[in-house]
Amino acid sequence: MRGNNLAVELLENILVRLPVKSIIRFKCVEKSWFSLFQNPSFIAKHHRHRCSITNPSFLIMSQDYSGGDIIIMSLLHPPHNDVDDTQVQIVDMNIRFDTNLISMRFLRPNICTCINGIICVGGSFSGDFDGFFLWNPAIRQYKVVPYPTLPYPPALHVFNTDINFAFGYDHNSNDYKVVRIVNYGRDYNIFVHVYTLSTDSWRQKINIAIDLSNITFLSTFDEKYLNGVYYWFCILKNTDKHGRVFNCEVILSFDMTNEVFRMLSLPEFRNVPHHIKSFALFNECLAFILFNKRRTTMEANLEIWVMCESGVQESWTKQLVVGPLLGVRNPLGFAKNGELLLLVCDDEQTIAVYNIGSQEIKILQFRDFPNSFKTSEAISYVESLVSFKGDNVVQY
Amino acid sequence: MALELKSSDNKIFEVEELVAVQSETIKSLVEDGCADNVIPLPNVDSKTLELVLDWCKNHVDMKLDEEKLKEYEDKFIEVDQAVLYDLLLAANYLNIKDLLNRACQKVADMLKGKTPEQIRETLNIVNDFSPEEEEEIRKENLWAFEE
């Protein structure tokens, strides 16, 4: 090629199309390339481009419920077309962490999400470490962040101390945040702490406009992050006009940019006994899935509601019904803009992919786990260049 | 309506307006009423302009046939480095979005597996890192150099 250096925009248009591995390799080509690859705007463009050209891979979380509480993460690359279903590439993502900082053995995991190619895993780890780590497997880097000490010493912890977390992205400031909500129970305050990656520090949120004391968060992993908002599935204790207490299911949301909590109602679905409720992301919207498996026929039916307008509870619409399906246990989420539905099979490990349009179901050959491992989540993953700085950053 | 375009080596090309306005640059000239005379394109030689116009014409002709268009595009972009570079610069100068994207993608695909030295050679870049600085950057990310 001829000598003239390409114009910056033109060069960017080319470089933004490279996979992460190539970009990391080219950091040493020239100083201007080195700076470009660290530029947050370039990193965002690069990630957007990667999202647009590929079907995302899936980060599968399999948890050992036998008491070991080990989480194994695998990266599942789905086939490029629906025909090739047997060729699924699985990458074992468990890496050996430096034993001084952390070991993969959890005592109690409490966050496990993935945003913009960054995986956030948090909990109580063996070695008495309480905290989370941010991990970008594409650039082989992770950062360890301890949780701030709890406001009251351990002796005062009552059994109903409830601690919940969120991991999200603030698109206004291009920053990543982790939120911890500690609720000691009725007579104590609620403590909310927010960590921001850019300052690498925690701060306490004092003004919480909403009353969180009557909220009970339901299950640890039934939470979702979507477009700058984190959602939890909760129970709200209400009192009616006669003073009677009743419970109702609600959605609690936290806006990562404004750092504001809100409560939203669930869709008005017909209650069926023994059904499983979960959240999912459907085509850039929050979805609510009702999964019902009949004990007699073992047939599973799903009702999928979608909140078409973000944050507008009146916009809940019954989007579709799926089923009957056999051999599946619970839904994991959607893929390919809502064309595919992932479910866990009856063996609690294997994953089935259901094509909503063609109504075909395919089983993905997965890996052999010991029986005590159960597949708990499938989160879409697309590689990114986001890197970490400050303390406790490990490049492996 | 026909337009006349003049390449850098003074060759005149007569082109249908519909074909030529795929270039946003030419489109602006037409809209501003500056396209009555011959439009000079000093940054594009005749060889490249001929290729570019072929792209534009086919995009008008095959607009409704996606498969045929894809086949054409795939074949079109299989050119040697020098021609690709010229197409890239021409598409950028003439602001033809789909050709630009396609050419950028092709260049990216070419660069993907190279070493930093090969990149510098291909794009004629001077390494402004000192050997120590470069070594440090490489050491941090050894895995990126493995296959």
PDB file of C-alpha atoms in Angstrom, chain A residues 1-7 9-11 13-15 17-22 24-34 49 53 137-140 395-396, chain B residues 81 85-86 88-89 92 100-101 104-105 107-108 111-114 116 119-120 122-129 133-134 137-138 140-141 143-147:
ATOM      1  CA  MET A   1       0.000   0.000   0.000  1.00  0.00           C
ATOM      2  CA  ARG A   2       1.123   3.490  -0.665  1.00  0.00           C
ATOM      3  CA  GLY A   3       2.905   5.664   1.798  1.00  0.00           C
ATOM      4  CA  ASN A   4       0.314   8.187   2.893  1.00  0.00           C
ATOM      5  CA  ASN A   5      -1.018   7.548   6.320  1.00  0.00           C
ATOM      6  CA  LEU A   6      -4.695   6.879   6.259  1.00  0.00           C
ATOM      7  CA  ALA A   7      -6.926   9.561   7.678  1.00  0.00           C
ATOM      8  CA  GLU A   9     -11.515   8.305  10.724  1.00  0.00           C
ATOM      9  CA  LEU A  10     -10.735   5.890   7.930  1.00  0.00           C
ATOM     10  CA  LEU A  11      -8.216   4.035  10.059  1.00  0.00           C
ATOM     11  CA  ASN A  13     -13.360   2.505  10.545  1.00  0.00           C
ATOM     12  CA  ILE A  14     -10.963  -0.332   9.749  1.00  0.00           C
ATOM     13  CA  LEU A  15      -9.580  -1.001  13.233  1.00  0.00           C
ATOM     14  CA  ARG A  17     -13.712  -4.217  12.888  1.00  0.00           C
ATOM     15  CA  LEU A  18     -10.829  -6.213  14.327  1.00  0.00           C
ATOM     16  CA  PRO A  19     -11.359  -8.892  16.965  1.00  0.00           C
ATOM     17  CA  VAL A  20     -10.056  -8.108  20.461  1.00  0.00           C
ATOM     18  CA  LYS A  21      -7.063 -10.432  20.180  1.00  0.00           C
ATOM     19  CA  SER A  22      -5.763  -8.609  17.102  1.00  0.00           C
ATOM     20  CA  ILE A  24      -4.290  -6.223  21.785  1.00  0.00           C
ATOM     21  CA  ARG A  25      -1.535  -7.546  19.551  1.00  0.00           C
ATOM     22  CA  PHE A  26      -1.412  -4.255  17.635  1.00  0.00           C
ATOM     23  CA  LYS A  27      -1.060  -2.048  20.706  1.00  0.00           C
ATOM     24  CA  CYS A  28       2.677  -1.873  20.089  1.00  0.00           C
ATOM     25  CA  VAL A  29       2.481  -0.925  16.395  1.00  0.00           C
ATOM     26  CA  GLU A  30       2.597   2.785  17.056  1.00  0.00           C
ATOM     27  CA  LYS A  31       1.892   5.241  19.874  1.00  0.00           C
ATOM     28  CA  SER A  32      -1.234   6.671  18.255  1.00  0.00           C
ATOM     29  CA  TRP A  33      -2.684   3.175  17.917  1.00  0.00           C
ATOM     30  CA  PHE A  34      -1.895   2.502  21.576  1.00  0.00           C
ATOM     31  CA  HIS A  49     -19.724  -3.215  16.036  1.00  0.00           C
ATOM     32  CA  ILE A  53     -22.011  -8.596  13.424  1.00  0.00           C
ATOM     33  CA  PRO A 137     -11.868 -12.661  29.608  1.00  0.00           C
ATOM     34  CA  ALA A 138     -11.220 -11.281  26.101  1.00  0.00           C
ATOM     35  CA  ILE A 139      -8.227  -9.275  27.302  1.00  0.00           C
ATOM     36  CA  ARG A 140      -7.371 -11.664  30.128  1.00  0.00           C
ATOM     37  CA  GLN A 395      -3.219  -9.481  33.765  1.00  0.00           C
ATOM     38  CA  TYR A 396      -2.778 -13.183  33.124  1.00  0.00           C
TER      39      TYR A 396
ATOM     40  CA  GLN B  81      -3.813  -4.800  -1.933  1.00  0.00           C
ATOM     41  CA  TYR B  85      -6.217   0.695  -1.064  1.00  0.00           C
ATOM     42  CA  ASP B  86      -7.231   2.853  -4.022  1.00  0.00           C
ATOM     43  CA  LEU B  88     -10.771   2.520  -0.016  1.00  0.00           C
ATOM     44  CA  LEU B  89      -9.535   6.050  -0.554  1.00  0.00           C
ATOM     45  CA  ASN B  92     -13.938   7.621   1.380  1.00  0.00           C
ATOM     46  CA  LEU B 100     -16.492   2.125   2.145  1.00  0.00           C
ATOM     47  CA  ASN B 101     -17.759  -0.353   4.717  1.00  0.00           C
ATOM     48  CA  CYS B 104     -12.793  -1.344   5.395  1.00  0.00           C
ATOM     49  CA  GLN B 105     -14.000  -4.807   6.324  1.00  0.00           C
ATOM     50  CA  VAL B 107      -8.752  -4.437   4.930  1.00  0.00           C
ATOM     51  CA  ALA B 108      -9.566  -5.436   8.523  1.00  0.00           C
ATOM     52  CA  LEU B 111      -4.791  -7.157   8.886  1.00  0.00           C
ATOM     53  CA  LYS B 112      -6.348  -9.504  11.420  1.00  0.00           C
ATOM     54  CA  GLY B 113      -3.735 -12.223  11.569  1.00  0.00           C
ATOM     55  CA  LYS B 114      -0.627 -10.142  10.973  1.00  0.00           C
ATOM     56  CA  PRO B 116       2.909  -5.750  14.363  1.00  0.00           C
ATOM     57  CA  ILE B 119       1.204  -4.155   9.949  1.00  0.00           C
ATOM     58  CA  ARG B 120       3.842  -1.445   9.899  1.00  0.00           C
ATOM     59  CA  THR B 122       1.709  -2.924   4.985  1.00  0.00           C
ATOM     60  CA  LEU B 123       0.539   0.485   6.131  1.00  0.00           C
ATOM     61  CA  ASN B 124       3.923   2.166   5.999  1.00  0.00           C
ATOM     62  CA  ILE B 125       3.969   3.085   9.653  1.00  0.00           C
ATOM     63  CA  VAL B 126       7.070   4.165  11.533  1.00  0.00           C
ATOM     64  CA  ASN B 127       7.433   2.619  14.959  1.00  0.00           C
ATOM     65  CA  ASP B 128       7.758   5.451  17.460  1.00  0.00           C
ATOM     66  CA  PHE B 129       8.114   3.197  20.487  1.00  0.00           C
ATOM     67  CA  GLU B 133       8.700   0.311  25.504  1.00  0.00           C
ATOM     68  CA  GLU B 134       7.638  -2.103  22.822  1.00  0.00           C
ATOM     69  CA  ILE B 137       3.777  -3.818  25.917  1.00  0.00           C
ATOM     70  CA  ARG B 138       4.370  -7.182  24.285  1.00  0.00           C
ATOM     71  CA  GLU B 140       1.979  -7.727  29.146  1.00  0.00           C
ATOM     72  CA  ASN B 141      -0.027  -9.480  26.488  1.00  0.00           C
ATOM     73  CA  TRP B 143      -1.134 -14.519  24.856  1.00  0.00           C
ATOM     74  CA  ALA B 144      -2.201 -12.234  22.000  1.00  0.00           C
ATOM     75  CA  PHE B 145       0.837 -13.333  20.028  1.00  0.00           C
ATOM     76  CA  GLU B 146       0.115 -17.013  20.340  1.00  0.00           C
ATOM     77  CA  GLU B 147      -2.031 -18.780  17.844  1.00  0.00           C
TER      78      GLU B 147
END
